[in-house]
Amino acid sequence: MSSSATTDQRDGSTPFETAALSTPSAGAPFEAVRLQRRALRDDDVLIDIAWAGICHSDIHTVRDEWGPAHYPMTPGHEIAGTVAAVGAAVTRYTVGDRVGVGCLVDACHECEQCKNGDEQFCERGAVGTYNAKDYHGEITQGGYAQQVVVSESMVVRVPDAIELDVAAPLLCAGITTYVPLKRWGAGPGRRVAVVGVGGLGHMAVKIAAAMGAEVTTISRSDAKAQDAKDLGASTHIATKDEGALRAAKGSFDLIINTVSADLDMKDYVRLLRPQGALVNVGLPPGDLVVAPGSLIVGNKAIAGSNIGGIPDTQEMLDFCAEHGIAATVEHVDATDTTAVDQAYERVVAGDVRYRAVIDTSTIRPA
C-alpha cells in the first residue's frame, strides 16, 4: 500500500477512507479522492486491491449511456488483490489470501436462482459492484480504489498460477465468455467463431481453444489476424473482404458475438451449421432483427448470455489456471488521473490490447 493510504483502516473495525478514483458527473474526468468504506460486518472481507480492470461497461456507465447513474462514482468490477482483514464469522478466507471480486457484491442467497449458483439472476435483485443500491440503501462504489469491503459469499479465490494483474479482467471478461462457451458445448469437434478481437473476444478465443474447439475470429479487417492466431485461433475472417462471410456459410456450431456494434444478423445466422447458436455477450444500442425462417430452417438459435454466478466464476478461474490462461493486459499508472481518462478513449477506439488494468497503488489523492 502506498503512502497515500495512511488513513486506511487496516482491520476494518470502523468505517474508514481509502484512496480511489471518482468521477463527479457524466463525462467529467477522474479525480483522486478519499472514498469511505463501511466497517466490516461479521461476514465481510476487507481486500487490499492490487489491480482493477477497465471494462467497456465501466465507460458506458460512467458516461451515463445506460440510463441514469449515481454520482460521484467509483467504477470497477474486475478486482484482484489480497485479504487484509476478515469479519468474525468469515470461514472461507484468511489474511493474505489472493482473491477477486467481479460484477456482483451481494445477493439474497435464498431464492431458487441463488441456490442454483446463479446469483446474477437473484430474484430479490443482485447488487452490482458499483452504481447500485445495496440492501442497506447505500450506493455501491467499485474497484478503482485501494481497498474494498465485500461479503465473503461474493469473493472468489485467485489461483497461485495466475498473477493478480492478469487475473483481474477474468472477473468480468473471463466469466462473460466462459459461461456461453460452457453452456453451448465448445469442445473437441466443435467449430467456434468469435466476433470481435477485443477485451471480451481475446478471452473467448483463449478459453474456446483451451476447451479443444476449432476457433475462427471475425473482425472488420486483418489488423488483428496474427494476434488472433497467437491467441489460439486457426482462421481469421475480415468482413471488409467482399464475399468473406458468404464463403463461410454453414461453418460454425457456435458463434460468440462480443462486439457492441449493430450487426446484420442475417449475415451471421447464415454462418451457423444446423443446430448452431449465435450467442451475444456484447450489448449493441439497436434491436436485433432476424427473420424467423432463418432460424427454423436448420434449428438455429440466437441467444444472449450474462456473467456467471460465484460457482462458475471460481470454476473459470481454476480452468484458466489449469490451462495457463490469463488476460493480455496493459498497465495504467494512475499517478496522473488523466491516464485513466486516456485509457477510456483508447478502449472506445479499440486501441487497447487487450485489457487495461489500473495499478491501484498509484492512486494518490491530494
mmCIF file of C-alpha atoms in Angstrom:
data_model
loop_
_atom_site.group_PDB
_atom_site.id
_atom_site.type_symbol
_atom_site.label_atom_id
_atom_site.label_comp_id
_atom_site.label_asym_id
_atom_site.label_seq_id
_atom_site.Cartn_x
_atom_site.Cartn_y
_atom_site.Cartn_z
ATOM 1 C CA MET A 1 0.000 0.000 0.000
ATOM 2 C CA SER A 2 1.360 3.379 -0.945
ATOM 3 C CA SER A 3 1.931 6.229 1.479
ATOM 4 C CA SER A 4 -1.285 7.809 0.166
ATOM 5 C CA ALA A 5 -3.227 5.158 2.090
ATOM 6 C CA THR A 6 -2.024 6.113 5.563
ATOM 7 C CA THR A 7 -5.577 6.823 6.787
ATOM 8 C CA ASP A 8 -6.857 3.411 5.670
ATOM 9 C CA GLN A 9 -8.242 1.284 8.494
ATOM 10 C CA ARG A 10 -6.213 -1.890 8.345
ATOM 11 C CA ASP A 11 -8.626 -4.072 10.314
ATOM 12 C CA GLY A 12 -11.874 -2.524 9.073
ATOM 13 C CA SER A 13 -13.251 -2.304 12.606
ATOM 14 C CA THR A 14 -14.696 1.149 11.947
ATOM 15 C CA PRO A 15 -15.769 2.993 8.785
ATOM 16 C CA PHE A 16 -12.656 4.167 7.003
ATOM 17 C CA GLU A 17 -11.377 6.043 3.979
ATOM 18 C CA THR A 18 -9.335 4.639 1.111
ATOM 19 C CA ALA A 19 -7.700 6.191 -1.928
ATOM 20 C CA ALA A 20 -9.902 5.921 -5.008
ATOM 21 C CA LEU A 21 -10.653 7.324 -8.444
ATOM 22 C CA SER A 22 -14.019 9.014 -8.764
ATOM 23 C CA THR A 23 -15.917 10.959 -11.378
ATOM 24 C CA PRO A 24 -18.301 13.681 -10.153
ATOM 25 C CA SER A 25 -20.650 13.677 -13.138
ATOM 26 C CA ALA A 26 -21.271 12.175 -16.559
ATOM 27 C CA GLY A 27 -18.329 12.877 -18.841
ATOM 28 C CA ALA A 28 -16.220 14.523 -16.141
ATOM 29 C CA PRO A 29 -12.578 13.491 -15.794
ATOM 30 C CA PHE A 30 -11.472 11.228 -12.974
ATOM 31 C CA GLU A 31 -10.256 12.664 -9.683
ATOM 32 C CA ALA A 32 -8.180 11.015 -6.950
ATOM 33 C CA VAL A 33 -10.293 11.146 -3.785
ATOM 34 C CA ARG A 34 -10.767 9.652 -0.335
ATOM 35 C CA LEU A 35 -13.628 7.168 -0.538
ATOM 36 C CA GLN A 36 -15.458 5.988 2.571
ATOM 37 C CA ARG A 37 -15.894 2.260 3.083
ATOM 38 C CA ARG A 38 -18.090 0.589 5.678
ATOM 39 C CA ALA A 39 -16.805 -1.153 8.766
ATOM 40 C CA LEU A 40 -16.639 -4.915 8.398
ATOM 41 C CA ARG A 41 -19.776 -6.853 9.162
ATOM 42 C CA ASP A 42 -19.343 -10.348 10.548
ATOM 43 C CA ASP A 43 -19.363 -11.950 7.085
ATOM 44 C CA ASP A 44 -17.234 -9.319 5.350
ATOM 45 C CA VAL A 45 -13.772 -9.473 3.837
ATOM 46 C CA LEU A 46 -11.529 -6.415 3.563
ATOM 47 C CA ILE A 47 -9.434 -6.602 0.402
ATOM 48 C CA ASP A 48 -6.303 -4.658 -0.456
ATOM 49 C CA ILE A 49 -6.850 -4.132 -4.178
ATOM 50 C CA ALA A 50 -3.763 -4.519 -6.343
ATOM 51 C CA TRP A 51 -5.268 -4.220 -9.824
ATOM 52 C CA ALA A 52 -8.596 -3.075 -11.254
ATOM 53 C CA GLY A 53 -9.534 -3.794 -14.862
ATOM 54 C CA ILE A 54 -11.185 -1.255 -17.146
ATOM 55 C CA CYS A 55 -14.280 -2.787 -18.740
ATOM 56 C CA HIS A 56 -16.190 -1.152 -21.587
ATOM 57 C CA SER A 57 -19.284 -1.290 -19.381
ATOM 58 C CA ASP A 58 -17.438 0.977 -16.915
ATOM 59 C CA ILE A 59 -17.211 3.541 -19.689
ATOM 60 C CA HIS A 60 -20.873 3.245 -20.646
ATOM 61 C CA THR A 61 -21.899 3.629 -17.001
ATOM 62 C CA VAL A 62 -19.553 6.492 -16.151
ATOM 63 C CA ARG A 63 -20.764 8.378 -19.217
ATOM 64 C CA ASP A 64 -24.411 7.811 -18.302
ATOM 65 C CA GLU A 65 -25.056 5.898 -21.522
ATOM 66 C CA TRP A 66 -27.043 3.098 -19.877
ATOM 67 C CA GLY A 67 -29.621 5.150 -18.023
ATOM 68 C CA PRO A 68 -29.436 7.464 -15.008
ATOM 69 C CA ALA A 69 -26.292 6.874 -12.943
ATOM 70 C CA HIS A 70 -25.332 7.805 -9.388
ATOM 71 C CA TYR A 71 -22.554 10.352 -8.899
ATOM 72 C CA PRO A 72 -19.932 10.741 -7.622
ATOM 73 C CA MET A 73 -18.978 7.287 -8.918
ATOM 74 C CA THR A 74 -16.033 4.973 -8.424
ATOM 75 C CA PRO A 75 -16.414 2.259 -11.080
ATOM 76 C CA GLY A 76 -14.609 -1.053 -11.457
ATOM 77 C CA HIS A 77 -15.807 -4.658 -11.274
ATOM 78 C CA GLU A 78 -12.625 -6.506 -12.213
ATOM 79 C CA ILE A 79 -10.874 -6.566 -8.859
ATOM 80 C CA ALA A 80 -7.849 -8.594 -7.772
ATOM 81 C CA GLY A 81 -5.942 -8.307 -4.530
ATOM 82 C CA THR A 82 -5.257 -9.853 -1.145
ATOM 83 C CA VAL A 83 -7.274 -10.217 2.035
ATOM 84 C CA ALA A 84 -6.311 -7.618 4.656
ATOM 85 C CA ALA A 85 -8.877 -8.458 7.357
ATOM 86 C CA VAL A 86 -11.945 -10.623 7.896
ATOM 87 C CA GLY A 87 -15.153 -10.367 9.894
ATOM 88 C CA ALA A 88 -15.806 -12.509 12.960
ATOM 89 C CA ALA A 89 -17.920 -15.083 11.099
ATOM 90 C CA VAL A 90 -15.779 -15.455 7.961
ATOM 91 C CA THR A 91 -14.680 -19.048 7.347
ATOM 92 C CA ARG A 92 -13.590 -19.180 3.700
ATOM 93 C CA TYR A 93 -10.703 -16.702 3.724
ATOM 94 C CA THR A 94 -7.843 -15.595 5.901
ATOM 95 C CA VAL A 95 -5.493 -12.629 5.816
ATOM 96 C CA GLY A 96 -3.068 -12.867 2.907
ATOM 97 C CA ASP A 97 -5.300 -14.948 0.617
ATOM 98 C CA ARG A 98 -5.262 -13.947 -3.055
ATOM 99 C CA VAL A 99 -8.825 -13.096 -4.064
ATOM 100 C CA GLY A 100 -11.015 -11.436 -6.646
ATOM 101 C CA VAL A 101 -14.361 -9.695 -6.922
ATOM 102 C CA GLY A 102 -16.382 -9.412 -10.094
ATOM 103 C CA CYS A 103 -19.587 -7.709 -11.130
ATOM 104 C CA LEU A 104 -21.615 -8.504 -8.001
ATOM 105 C CA VAL A 105 -21.150 -7.783 -4.297
ATOM 106 C CA ASP A 106 -24.370 -9.180 -2.841
ATOM 107 C CA ALA A 107 -27.408 -11.368 -3.468
ATOM 108 C CA CYS A 108 -30.129 -12.830 -1.270
ATOM 109 C CA HIS A 109 -28.650 -16.380 -1.266
ATOM 110 C CA GLU A 110 -32.145 -17.696 -0.509
ATOM 111 C CA CYS A 111 -34.047 -17.723 -3.808
ATOM 112 C CA GLU A 112 -34.039 -20.547 -6.330
ATOM 113 C CA GLN A 113 -31.553 -18.819 -8.610
ATOM 114 C CA CYS A 114 -29.074 -18.120 -5.828
ATOM 115 C CA LYS A 115 -29.326 -21.684 -4.551
ATOM 116 C CA ASN A 116 -28.557 -22.849 -8.096
ATOM 117 C CA GLY A 117 -25.360 -20.785 -8.041
ATOM 118 C CA ASP A 118 -26.764 -18.154 -10.392
ATOM 119 C CA GLU A 119 -26.553 -15.133 -8.103
ATOM 120 C CA GLN A 120 -26.616 -12.854 -11.143
ATOM 121 C CA PHE A 121 -30.299 -13.774 -11.527
ATOM 122 C CA CYS A 122 -31.176 -13.262 -7.846
ATOM 123 C CA GLU A 123 -34.938 -12.843 -7.542
ATOM 124 C CA ARG A 124 -34.560 -10.140 -4.913
ATOM 125 C CA GLY A 125 -32.093 -8.387 -7.192
ATOM 126 C CA ALA A 126 -28.345 -8.917 -7.285
ATOM 127 C CA VAL A 127 -26.274 -5.952 -6.103
ATOM 128 C CA GLY A 128 -23.753 -4.624 -8.619
ATOM 129 C CA THR A 129 -20.220 -3.795 -7.527
ATOM 130 C CA TYR A 130 -20.767 -0.121 -8.282
ATOM 131 C CA ASN A 131 -23.586 2.287 -9.189
ATOM 132 C CA ALA A 132 -26.142 0.047 -7.453
ATOM 133 C CA LYS A 133 -28.250 0.410 -4.340
ATOM 134 C CA ASP A 134 -27.419 -2.316 -1.857
ATOM 135 C CA TYR A 135 -29.792 -3.988 0.577
ATOM 136 C CA HIS A 136 -28.964 -1.337 3.195
ATOM 137 C CA GLY A 137 -29.869 1.547 0.899
ATOM 138 C CA GLU A 138 -26.301 2.612 0.152
ATOM 139 C CA ILE A 139 -24.876 3.171 -3.343
ATOM 140 C CA THR A 140 -22.033 0.779 -4.069
ATOM 141 C CA GLN A 141 -18.628 2.044 -5.134
ATOM 142 C CA GLY A 142 -16.270 -0.140 -7.137
ATOM 143 C CA GLY A 143 -12.714 -1.267 -7.536
ATOM 144 C CA TYR A 144 -10.820 1.764 -8.848
ATOM 145 C CA ALA A 145 -9.598 2.052 -5.269
ATOM 146 C CA GLN A 146 -7.016 0.683 -2.871
ATOM 147 C CA GLN A 147 -9.439 -1.203 -0.630
ATOM 148 C CA VAL A 148 -12.937 -2.649 -0.777
ATOM 149 C CA VAL A 149 -15.232 -4.427 1.677
ATOM 150 C CA VAL A 150 -17.282 -7.326 0.313
ATOM 151 C CA SER A 151 -19.307 -10.195 1.769
ATOM 152 C CA GLU A 152 -17.217 -13.380 1.694
ATOM 153 C CA SER A 153 -20.015 -15.090 -0.258
ATOM 154 C CA MET A 154 -19.214 -12.910 -3.282
ATOM 155 C CA VAL A 155 -15.421 -13.314 -3.171
ATOM 156 C CA VAL A 156 -13.511 -15.875 -5.242
ATOM 157 C CA ARG A 157 -10.048 -17.303 -4.794
ATOM 158 C CA VAL A 158 -7.372 -16.435 -7.376
ATOM 159 C CA PRO A 159 -5.159 -19.480 -8.009
ATOM 160 C CA ASP A 160 -1.443 -19.032 -7.399
ATOM 161 C CA ALA A 161 -0.739 -19.830 -11.052
ATOM 162 C CA ILE A 162 -2.336 -16.535 -12.193
ATOM 163 C CA GLU A 163 -0.693 -13.183 -11.452
ATOM 164 C CA LEU A 164 -3.082 -10.622 -9.999
ATOM 165 C CA ASP A 165 -2.759 -8.085 -12.832
ATOM 166 C CA VAL A 166 -3.781 -10.606 -15.486
ATOM 167 C CA ALA A 167 -6.372 -12.182 -13.194
ATOM 168 C CA ALA A 168 -8.408 -9.004 -12.692
ATOM 169 C CA PRO A 169 -10.055 -8.975 -16.170
ATOM 170 C CA LEU A 170 -11.059 -12.613 -15.753
ATOM 171 C CA LEU A 171 -13.615 -11.449 -13.177
ATOM 172 C CA CYS A 172 -15.712 -9.951 -15.991
ATOM 173 C CA ALA A 173 -14.239 -10.622 -19.443
ATOM 174 C CA GLY A 174 -13.282 -14.152 -18.465
ATOM 175 C CA ILE A 175 -16.556 -15.238 -16.895
ATOM 176 C CA THR A 176 -18.674 -13.448 -19.526
ATOM 177 C CA THR A 177 -17.127 -15.597 -22.261
ATOM 178 C CA TYR A 178 -16.600 -18.795 -20.266
ATOM 179 C CA VAL A 179 -20.279 -19.253 -19.434
ATOM 180 C CA PRO A 180 -21.687 -19.339 -23.000
ATOM 181 C CA LEU A 181 -18.777 -21.443 -24.245
ATOM 182 C CA LYS A 182 -19.503 -23.965 -21.487
ATOM 183 C CA ARG A 183 -23.285 -23.863 -21.891
ATOM 184 C CA TRP A 184 -23.283 -24.232 -25.680
ATOM 185 C CA GLY A 185 -20.730 -27.012 -25.747
ATOM 186 C CA ALA A 186 -17.457 -25.601 -27.037
ATOM 187 C CA GLY A 187 -15.042 -28.506 -27.173
ATOM 188 C CA PRO A 188 -13.324 -31.065 -29.411
ATOM 189 C CA GLY A 189 -15.021 -31.467 -32.780
ATOM 190 C CA ARG A 190 -16.862 -28.154 -32.439
ATOM 191 C CA ARG A 191 -16.247 -25.121 -34.618
ATOM 192 C CA VAL A 192 -16.477 -21.828 -32.750
ATOM 193 C CA ALA A 193 -16.363 -18.334 -34.230
ATOM 194 C CA VAL A 194 -15.613 -15.268 -32.110
ATOM 195 C CA VAL A 195 -16.834 -11.936 -33.463
ATOM 196 C CA GLY A 196 -14.550 -9.150 -32.326
ATOM 197 C CA VAL A 197 -10.976 -9.463 -31.055
ATOM 198 C CA GLY A 198 -11.003 -7.127 -28.073
ATOM 199 C CA GLY A 199 -11.292 -7.300 -24.307
ATOM 200 C CA LEU A 200 -14.028 -9.932 -24.404
ATOM 201 C CA GLY A 201 -13.073 -11.507 -27.702
ATOM 202 C CA HIS A 202 -9.468 -12.260 -26.831
ATOM 203 C CA MET A 203 -10.638 -14.168 -23.744
ATOM 204 C CA ALA A 204 -13.250 -16.071 -25.769
ATOM 205 C CA VAL A 205 -10.555 -17.202 -28.188
ATOM 206 C CA LYS A 206 -8.196 -18.335 -25.437
ATOM 207 C CA ILE A 207 -10.877 -20.203 -23.498
ATOM 208 C CA ALA A 208 -12.529 -21.841 -26.536
ATOM 209 C CA ALA A 209 -9.164 -23.051 -27.805
ATOM 210 C CA ALA A 210 -8.311 -24.454 -24.370
ATOM 211 C CA MET A 211 -11.641 -26.289 -24.377
ATOM 212 C CA GLY A 212 -10.495 -28.021 -27.555
ATOM 213 C CA ALA A 213 -12.669 -26.224 -30.105
ATOM 214 C CA GLU A 214 -11.504 -25.137 -33.554
ATOM 215 C CA VAL A 215 -11.637 -21.347 -33.342
ATOM 216 C CA THR A 216 -12.138 -18.724 -36.050
ATOM 217 C CA THR A 217 -12.083 -14.991 -35.388
ATOM 218 C CA ILE A 218 -14.218 -12.489 -37.296
ATOM 219 C CA SER A 219 -13.292 -8.822 -37.423
ATOM 220 C CA ARG A 220 -13.592 -5.881 -39.795
ATOM 221 C CA SER A 221 -10.032 -6.131 -41.063
ATOM 222 C CA ASP A 222 -6.893 -8.228 -40.885
ATOM 223 C CA ALA A 223 -5.263 -5.859 -38.390
ATOM 224 C CA LYS A 224 -5.536 -8.400 -35.583
ATOM 225 C CA ALA A 225 -5.291 -11.556 -37.693
ATOM 226 C CA GLN A 226 -1.856 -12.541 -36.403
ATOM 227 C CA ASP A 227 -2.814 -11.655 -32.838
ATOM 228 C CA ALA A 228 -5.892 -13.874 -33.169
ATOM 229 C CA LYS A 229 -3.770 -16.826 -34.246
ATOM 230 C CA ASP A 230 -1.327 -16.181 -31.414
ATOM 231 C CA LEU A 231 -4.303 -16.264 -29.024
ATOM 232 C CA GLY A 232 -5.374 -19.679 -30.335
ATOM 233 C CA ALA A 233 -7.490 -19.121 -33.449
ATOM 234 C CA SER A 234 -6.789 -21.244 -36.502
ATOM 235 C CA THR A 235 -8.515 -18.939 -39.014
ATOM 236 C CA HIS A 236 -9.387 -15.255 -39.291
ATOM 237 C CA ILE A 237 -12.142 -13.682 -41.408
ATOM 238 C CA ALA A 238 -12.056 -9.977 -42.326
ATOM 239 C CA THR A 239 -15.585 -8.791 -43.065
ATOM 240 C CA LYS A 240 -14.312 -5.959 -45.250
ATOM 241 C CA ASP A 241 -13.199 -8.550 -47.787
ATOM 242 C CA GLU A 242 -16.035 -8.954 -50.269
ATOM 243 C CA GLY A 243 -17.547 -12.404 -50.130
ATOM 244 C CA ALA A 244 -15.650 -13.480 -46.981
ATOM 245 C CA LEU A 245 -18.773 -14.108 -44.918
ATOM 246 C CA ARG A 246 -20.592 -15.794 -47.790
ATOM 247 C CA ALA A 247 -17.674 -18.167 -48.216
ATOM 248 C CA ALA A 248 -18.018 -19.242 -44.573
ATOM 249 C CA LYS A 249 -21.718 -20.096 -44.821
ATOM 250 C CA GLY A 250 -22.691 -23.074 -42.666
ATOM 251 C CA SER A 251 -19.287 -23.303 -40.972
ATOM 252 C CA PHE A 252 -19.872 -22.939 -37.232
ATOM 253 C CA ASP A 253 -21.572 -24.740 -34.385
ATOM 254 C CA LEU A 254 -21.321 -21.719 -32.118
ATOM 255 C CA ILE A 255 -20.713 -18.015 -32.656
ATOM 256 C CA ILE A 256 -19.854 -15.764 -29.701
ATOM 257 C CA ASN A 257 -20.575 -12.146 -30.619
ATOM 258 C CA THR A 258 -18.544 -9.870 -28.349
ATOM 259 C CA VAL A 259 -18.996 -6.538 -30.141
ATOM 260 C CA SER A 260 -21.292 -3.719 -29.080
ATOM 261 C CA ALA A 261 -21.999 -2.550 -32.623
ATOM 262 C CA ASP A 262 -25.189 -3.222 -34.563
ATOM 263 C CA LEU A 263 -24.602 -6.158 -36.915
ATOM 264 C CA ASP A 264 -26.755 -7.541 -39.700
ATOM 265 C CA MET A 265 -27.921 -10.731 -38.014
ATOM 266 C CA LYS A 266 -28.812 -12.494 -41.230
ATOM 267 C CA ASP A 267 -25.169 -12.423 -42.303
ATOM 268 C CA TYR A 268 -24.161 -14.218 -39.118
ATOM 269 C CA VAL A 269 -27.058 -16.636 -38.835
ATOM 270 C CA ARG A 270 -26.034 -17.917 -42.275
ATOM 271 C CA LEU A 271 -22.668 -18.876 -40.814
ATOM 272 C CA LEU A 272 -24.253 -21.407 -38.453
ATOM 273 C CA ARG A 273 -24.453 -25.116 -39.087
ATOM 274 C CA PRO A 274 -27.738 -26.917 -38.305
ATOM 275 C CA GLN A 275 -28.414 -26.870 -34.540
ATOM 276 C CA GLY A 276 -25.969 -23.969 -34.209
ATOM 277 C CA ALA A 277 -26.285 -20.970 -31.894
ATOM 278 C CA LEU A 278 -25.309 -17.313 -32.138
ATOM 279 C CA VAL A 279 -24.784 -16.003 -28.604
ATOM 280 C CA ASN A 280 -24.494 -12.289 -27.884
ATOM 281 C CA VAL A 281 -22.395 -11.059 -24.978
ATOM 282 C CA GLY A 282 -21.835 -7.567 -26.388
ATOM 283 C CA LEU A 283 -24.620 -5.040 -25.889
ATOM 284 C CA PRO A 284 -25.306 -3.019 -29.071
ATOM 285 C CA PRO A 285 -27.614 0.001 -28.872
ATOM 286 C CA GLY A 286 -30.057 -1.164 -31.543
ATOM 287 C CA ASP A 287 -32.502 -4.056 -31.759
ATOM 288 C CA LEU A 288 -31.580 -7.398 -33.250
ATOM 289 C CA VAL A 289 -33.547 -8.061 -36.442
ATOM 290 C CA VAL A 290 -33.816 -11.624 -37.713
ATOM 291 C CA ALA A 291 -36.247 -13.490 -39.945
ATOM 292 C CA PRO A 292 -37.807 -16.389 -38.018
ATOM 293 C CA GLY A 293 -37.458 -18.618 -41.055
ATOM 294 C CA SER A 294 -33.686 -18.290 -40.954
ATOM 295 C CA LEU A 295 -33.764 -19.907 -37.511
ATOM 296 C CA ILE A 296 -36.432 -22.503 -38.165
ATOM 297 C CA VAL A 297 -34.598 -23.847 -41.204
ATOM 298 C CA GLY A 298 -31.674 -25.561 -39.533
ATOM 299 C CA ASN A 299 -32.978 -25.428 -35.950
ATOM 300 C CA LYS A 300 -30.707 -22.472 -35.223
ATOM 301 C CA ALA A 301 -30.814 -20.230 -32.173
ATOM 302 C CA ILE A 302 -29.972 -16.663 -31.260
ATOM 303 C CA ALA A 303 -29.302 -16.196 -27.558
ATOM 304 C CA GLY A 304 -27.836 -13.801 -25.028
ATOM 305 C CA SER A 305 -25.553 -14.517 -22.115
ATOM 306 C CA ASN A 306 -24.845 -12.560 -18.954
ATOM 307 C CA ILE A 307 -21.995 -13.025 -16.494
ATOM 308 C CA GLY A 308 -21.882 -16.108 -14.260
ATOM 309 C CA GLY A 309 -22.562 -16.837 -10.636
ATOM 310 C CA ILE A 310 -19.924 -17.397 -7.991
ATOM 311 C CA PRO A 311 -19.529 -21.180 -8.595
ATOM 312 C CA ASP A 312 -18.998 -20.671 -12.333
ATOM 313 C CA THR A 313 -16.603 -17.803 -11.668
ATOM 314 C CA GLN A 314 -14.462 -19.946 -9.408
ATOM 315 C CA GLU A 315 -14.626 -22.781 -11.935
ATOM 316 C CA MET A 316 -13.494 -20.405 -14.668
ATOM 317 C CA LEU A 317 -10.519 -19.198 -12.625
ATOM 318 C CA ASP A 318 -9.480 -22.775 -11.856
ATOM 319 C CA PHE A 319 -9.847 -23.698 -15.549
ATOM 320 C CA CYS A 320 -7.689 -20.759 -16.579
ATOM 321 C CA ALA A 321 -5.031 -21.676 -14.029
ATOM 322 C CA GLU A 322 -5.010 -25.286 -15.205
ATOM 323 C CA HIS A 323 -4.629 -24.277 -18.865
ATOM 324 C CA GLY A 324 -2.208 -21.382 -18.432
ATOM 325 C CA ILE A 325 -4.790 -18.779 -19.485
ATOM 326 C CA ALA A 326 -4.709 -15.146 -18.397
ATOM 327 C CA ALA A 327 -5.846 -11.838 -19.800
ATOM 328 C CA THR A 328 -3.478 -9.918 -22.053
ATOM 329 C CA VAL A 329 -3.126 -6.552 -20.351
ATOM 330 C CA GLU A 330 -1.657 -3.072 -20.441
ATOM 331 C CA HIS A 331 -0.840 -1.384 -17.127
ATOM 332 C CA VAL A 332 -2.255 2.053 -16.302
ATOM 333 C CA ASP A 333 -0.376 4.278 -13.850
ATOM 334 C CA ALA A 334 -2.951 6.498 -12.130
ATOM 335 C CA THR A 335 -0.474 8.914 -10.560
ATOM 336 C CA ASP A 336 -1.787 11.338 -13.167
ATOM 337 C CA THR A 337 -5.524 10.630 -13.296
ATOM 338 C CA THR A 338 -5.705 11.766 -16.906
ATOM 339 C CA ALA A 339 -4.017 8.471 -17.777
ATOM 340 C CA VAL A 340 -7.268 6.712 -16.877
ATOM 341 C CA ASP A 341 -9.305 9.125 -18.992
ATOM 342 C CA GLN A 342 -6.918 8.454 -21.859
ATOM 343 C CA ALA A 343 -7.247 4.713 -21.349
ATOM 344 C CA TYR A 344 -11.026 5.097 -21.677
ATOM 345 C CA GLU A 345 -10.597 6.791 -25.039
ATOM 346 C CA ARG A 346 -8.263 4.046 -26.204
ATOM 347 C CA VAL A 347 -10.729 1.339 -25.153
ATOM 348 C CA VAL A 348 -13.505 3.025 -27.137
ATOM 349 C CA ALA A 349 -11.177 3.312 -30.136
ATOM 350 C CA GLY A 350 -10.260 -0.381 -29.900
ATOM 351 C CA ASP A 351 -6.630 0.551 -29.326
ATOM 352 C CA VAL A 352 -6.020 -1.418 -26.109
ATOM 353 C CA ARG A 353 -4.551 -4.895 -26.489
ATOM 354 C CA TYR A 354 -6.455 -6.279 -24.823
ATOM 355 C CA ARG A 355 -7.435 -5.135 -21.360
ATOM 356 C CA ALA A 356 -6.233 -2.076 -19.450
ATOM 357 C CA VAL A 357 -5.676 -2.622 -15.724
ATOM 358 C CA ILE A 358 -5.110 0.126 -13.173
ATOM 359 C CA ASP A 359 -2.243 -0.180 -10.710
ATOM 360 C CA THR A 360 -4.213 0.986 -7.688
ATOM 361 C CA SER A 361 -1.065 1.655 -5.647
ATOM 362 C CA THR A 362 -0.516 4.686 -7.874
ATOM 363 C CA ILE A 363 -3.759 6.404 -6.820
ATOM 364 C CA ARG A 364 -2.712 9.431 -4.786
ATOM 365 C CA PRO A 365 -5.349 11.870 -3.506
ATOM 366 C CA ALA A 366 -4.156 15.398 -2.795
#
